[in-house]
């Protein structure tokens, strides 16, 4: 992963989020509720899971940035990704991961509620942009269940990557649902 400015990461995350939202809003409630098998989530559940993870990422970033601010380590406006995150995230992009219980969907939120929560959290994350630039957020970490210790820059990049991963999953599910409708 090459060096990226904080503004570039925010812009990339915003582009992914817009594409995600556009795709999700076009899905019928009937298709969103379809489970292709007992061990797979519905699109509705995937969107809820994505919202849960995004909310957790915002909280983690806030905590890590507060630690960086307390330390007063000056930043330069560029992300300093941890080597472990770069290596493990590239491998994870090609590997199915099992979500820990803490981020599993309850099945009680509608897509609209999940998207509204994501928008609220996006606005909160935007308030942290200045601190991502002002402070060196690479020294403090919080563990990810699959990637290990990650700094605030890693978590910020993960927010977009996670949405992108699930957008691809949703598109695969929609394709399978469409094939079922055609065959039926």
Short mmCIF file of C-alpha atoms in Angstrom, two decimals:
data_model
loop_
_atom_site.label_atom_id
_atom_site.label_comp_id
_atom_site.label_asym_id
_atom_site.label_seq_id
_atom_site.Cartn_x
_atom_site.Cartn_y
_atom_site.Cartn_z
CA UNK A 1 0.00 0.00 0.00
CA UNK A 2 1.60 3.23 -1.07
CA UNK A 3 1.59 6.35 1.07
CA UNK A 4 -1.77 8.06 0.96
CA UNK A 5 -2.93 11.40 2.24
CA UNK A 6 -5.70 11.45 4.82
CA UNK A 7 -7.86 13.37 2.33
CA UNK A 8 -7.29 10.65 -0.30
CA UNK A 9 -8.39 7.94 2.13
CA UNK A 10 -11.51 9.88 3.09
CA UNK A 11 -12.29 10.46 -0.61
CA UNK A 12 -11.81 6.77 -1.44
CA UNK A 13 -14.02 5.75 1.49
CA UNK A 14 -16.69 8.26 0.43
CA UNK A 15 -16.66 6.89 -3.14
CA UNK A 16 -17.05 3.33 -1.88
CA UNK A 17 -19.83 4.38 0.49
CA UNK A 18 -21.71 6.20 -2.30
CA UNK A 19 -21.46 3.17 -4.60
CA UNK A 20 -22.54 0.89 -1.74
CA UNK A 21 -25.52 3.08 -0.87
CA UNK A 22 -26.62 3.39 -4.51
CA UNK A 23 -26.54 -0.39 -4.94
CA UNK A 24 -28.36 -1.05 -1.66
CA UNK A 25 -31.12 1.49 -2.24
CA UNK A 26 -32.01 -0.20 -5.55
CA UNK A 27 -32.68 -3.59 -3.90
CA UNK A 28 -36.27 -4.60 -3.26
CA UNK A 29 -37.22 -5.50 0.31
CA UNK A 30 -38.07 -9.01 -0.92
CA UNK A 31 -34.61 -9.56 -2.43
CA UNK A 32 -32.94 -8.00 0.61
CA UNK A 33 -34.58 -10.60 2.86
CA UNK A 34 -33.56 -13.65 0.79
CA UNK A 35 -31.17 -16.11 2.42
CA UNK A 36 -29.64 -18.33 -0.24
CA UNK A 37 -28.81 -20.92 2.42
CA UNK A 38 -29.16 -21.34 6.16
CA UNK A 39 -25.50 -20.52 6.74
CA UNK A 40 -25.47 -17.31 4.67
CA UNK A 41 -26.65 -13.86 5.65
CA UNK A 42 -29.33 -12.02 3.71
CA UNK A 43 -28.45 -8.70 2.09
CA UNK A 44 -30.35 -6.99 4.90
CA UNK A 45 -28.10 -8.73 7.44
CA UNK A 46 -24.95 -7.88 5.47
CA UNK A 47 -25.90 -4.20 5.46
CA UNK A 48 -26.59 -4.33 9.22
CA UNK A 49 -23.21 -6.03 9.78
CA UNK A 50 -21.47 -3.38 7.68
CA UNK A 51 -23.12 -0.64 9.76
CA UNK A 52 -22.10 -2.34 13.03
CA UNK A 53 -18.47 -2.63 11.89
CA UNK A 54 -18.37 0.95 10.63
CA UNK A 55 -19.71 2.22 13.94
CA UNK A 56 -17.03 0.24 15.79
CA UNK A 57 -14.32 1.62 13.49
CA UNK A 58 -15.39 5.19 14.24
CA UNK A 59 -15.24 4.54 18.00
CA UNK A 60 -11.82 2.90 17.71
CA UNK A 61 -10.47 5.77 15.60
CA UNK A 62 -11.80 8.32 18.09
CA UNK A 63 -10.05 6.48 20.95
CA UNK A 64 -6.74 6.07 19.09
CA UNK A 65 -6.75 9.69 17.93
CA UNK A 66 -7.41 10.88 21.49
CA UNK A 67 -4.31 8.97 22.61
CA UNK A 68 -2.28 10.53 19.78
CA UNK A 69 -3.58 13.99 20.68
CA UNK A 70 -2.68 13.48 24.37
CA UNK A 71 0.82 12.55 23.26
CA UNK A 72 0.92 15.61 20.97
CA UNK A 73 2.86 13.74 18.29
CA UNK A 74 2.63 15.88 15.16
CA UNK A 75 1.27 14.34 11.99
CA UNK A 76 1.99 15.30 8.41
CA UNK A 77 -1.38 14.67 6.76
CA UNK A 78 -0.34 11.25 5.47
CA UNK A 79 -1.28 7.80 6.72
CA UNK A 80 1.39 5.58 8.19
CA UNK A 81 0.01 2.08 7.73
CA UNK A 82 1.36 -0.71 9.87
CA UNK A 83 3.28 -3.40 8.02
CA UNK A 84 1.11 -6.12 9.52
CA UNK A 85 -2.08 -4.48 8.24
CA UNK A 86 -0.72 -4.10 4.72
CA UNK A 87 0.27 -7.76 4.57
CA UNK A 88 -2.78 -9.25 6.28
CA UNK A 89 -5.38 -7.10 4.52
CA UNK A 90 -4.04 -8.09 1.10
CA UNK A 91 -4.32 -11.77 2.04
CA UNK A 92 -7.76 -11.31 3.62
CA UNK A 93 -9.16 -9.79 0.44
CA UNK A 94 -8.90 -13.27 -1.09
CA UNK A 95 -10.08 -15.23 1.97
CA UNK A 96 -13.51 -15.68 3.53
CA UNK A 97 -13.57 -14.40 7.12
CA UNK A 98 -15.94 -15.33 9.93
CA UNK A 99 -17.39 -12.34 11.76
CA UNK A 100 -16.99 -12.35 15.54
CA UNK A 101 -20.20 -12.39 17.57
CA UNK A 102 -19.77 -8.71 18.46
CA UNK A 103 -20.36 -7.65 14.84
CA UNK A 104 -22.90 -10.25 13.78
CA UNK A 105 -26.26 -8.82 12.66
CA UNK A 106 -29.31 -9.17 14.88
CA UNK A 107 -31.67 -9.20 11.92
CA UNK A 108 -33.78 -6.52 13.59
CA UNK A 109 -32.65 -3.47 11.60
CA UNK A 110 -34.04 -2.53 8.21
CA UNK A 111 -31.72 -1.51 5.42
CA UNK A 112 -32.91 2.06 5.89
CA UNK A 113 -32.03 2.00 9.58
CA UNK A 114 -28.61 0.52 8.87
CA UNK A 115 -27.88 3.11 6.17
CA UNK A 116 -29.02 5.92 8.49
CA UNK A 117 -26.66 4.64 11.20
CA UNK A 118 -23.80 4.52 8.69
CA UNK A 119 -24.50 8.10 7.62
CA UNK A 120 -24.55 9.30 11.23
CA UNK A 121 -21.24 7.51 11.87
CA UNK A 122 -19.78 8.93 8.63
CA UNK A 123 -20.53 12.44 9.86
CA UNK A 124 -18.86 11.65 13.18
CA UNK A 125 -15.80 10.24 11.41
CA UNK A 126 -15.62 13.41 9.32
CA UNK A 127 -15.21 15.42 12.54
CA UNK A 128 -12.03 13.41 13.20
CA UNK A 129 -10.41 14.21 9.84
CA UNK A 130 -8.45 17.17 11.22
CA UNK A 131 -6.97 15.06 14.01
CA UNK A 132 -5.92 12.38 11.53
CA UNK A 133 -3.90 15.13 9.82
CA UNK A 134 -2.64 16.97 12.91
CA UNK A 135 -1.46 14.02 15.00
CA UNK A 136 0.68 10.97 14.32
CA UNK A 137 -1.85 8.21 14.89
CA UNK A 138 0.55 5.36 14.15
CA UNK A 139 1.86 4.69 17.66
CA UNK A 140 -1.33 3.54 19.33
CA UNK A 141 -3.12 0.37 18.25
CA UNK A 142 -6.27 -1.63 18.80
CA UNK A 143 -6.47 -5.33 17.86
CA UNK A 144 -8.52 -6.62 14.96
CA UNK A 145 -9.59 -10.28 15.23
CA UNK A 146 -8.04 -11.21 11.87
CA UNK A 147 -5.35 -8.57 11.30
CA UNK A 148 -3.89 -8.13 14.77
CA UNK A 149 -2.82 -4.74 16.13
CA UNK A 150 -3.92 -1.88 13.90
CA UNK A 151 -3.37 1.86 14.19
CA UNK A 152 -5.96 4.54 13.42
CA UNK A 153 -4.81 4.85 9.78
CA UNK A 154 -5.27 1.11 9.31
CA UNK A 155 -8.77 1.30 10.79
CA UNK A 156 -9.65 4.26 8.57
CA UNK A 157 -8.59 2.34 5.45
CA UNK A 158 -10.39 -0.77 6.71
CA UNK A 159 -13.67 1.17 6.82
CA UNK A 160 -13.67 1.54 3.04
CA UNK A 161 -12.19 -1.88 2.31
CA UNK A 162 -14.81 -3.59 4.45
CA UNK A 163 -17.62 -1.83 2.60
CA UNK A 164 -16.08 -2.71 -0.75
CA UNK A 165 -15.73 -6.37 0.26
CA UNK A 166 -19.39 -6.60 1.25
CA UNK A 167 -20.56 -4.69 -1.82
CA UNK A 168 -18.97 -7.42 -3.96
CA UNK A 169 -20.67 -10.06 -1.79
CA UNK A 170 -24.04 -8.33 -2.18
CA UNK A 171 -23.61 -8.19 -5.96
CA UNK A 172 -22.88 -11.95 -6.04
CA UNK A 173 -26.00 -12.63 -3.99
CA UNK A 174 -28.14 -10.41 -6.24
CA UNK A 175 -26.85 -12.26 -9.27
CA UNK A 176 -27.81 -15.58 -7.71
CA UNK A 177 -31.26 -14.27 -6.76
CA UNK A 178 -31.76 -12.99 -10.31
CA UNK A 179 -30.77 -16.41 -11.67
CA UNK A 180 -33.33 -18.05 -9.36
CA UNK A 181 -36.05 -15.68 -10.60
CA UNK A 182 -35.13 -16.44 -14.20
CA UNK A 183 -35.05 -20.19 -13.62
CA UNK A 184 -38.29 -20.15 -11.59
#
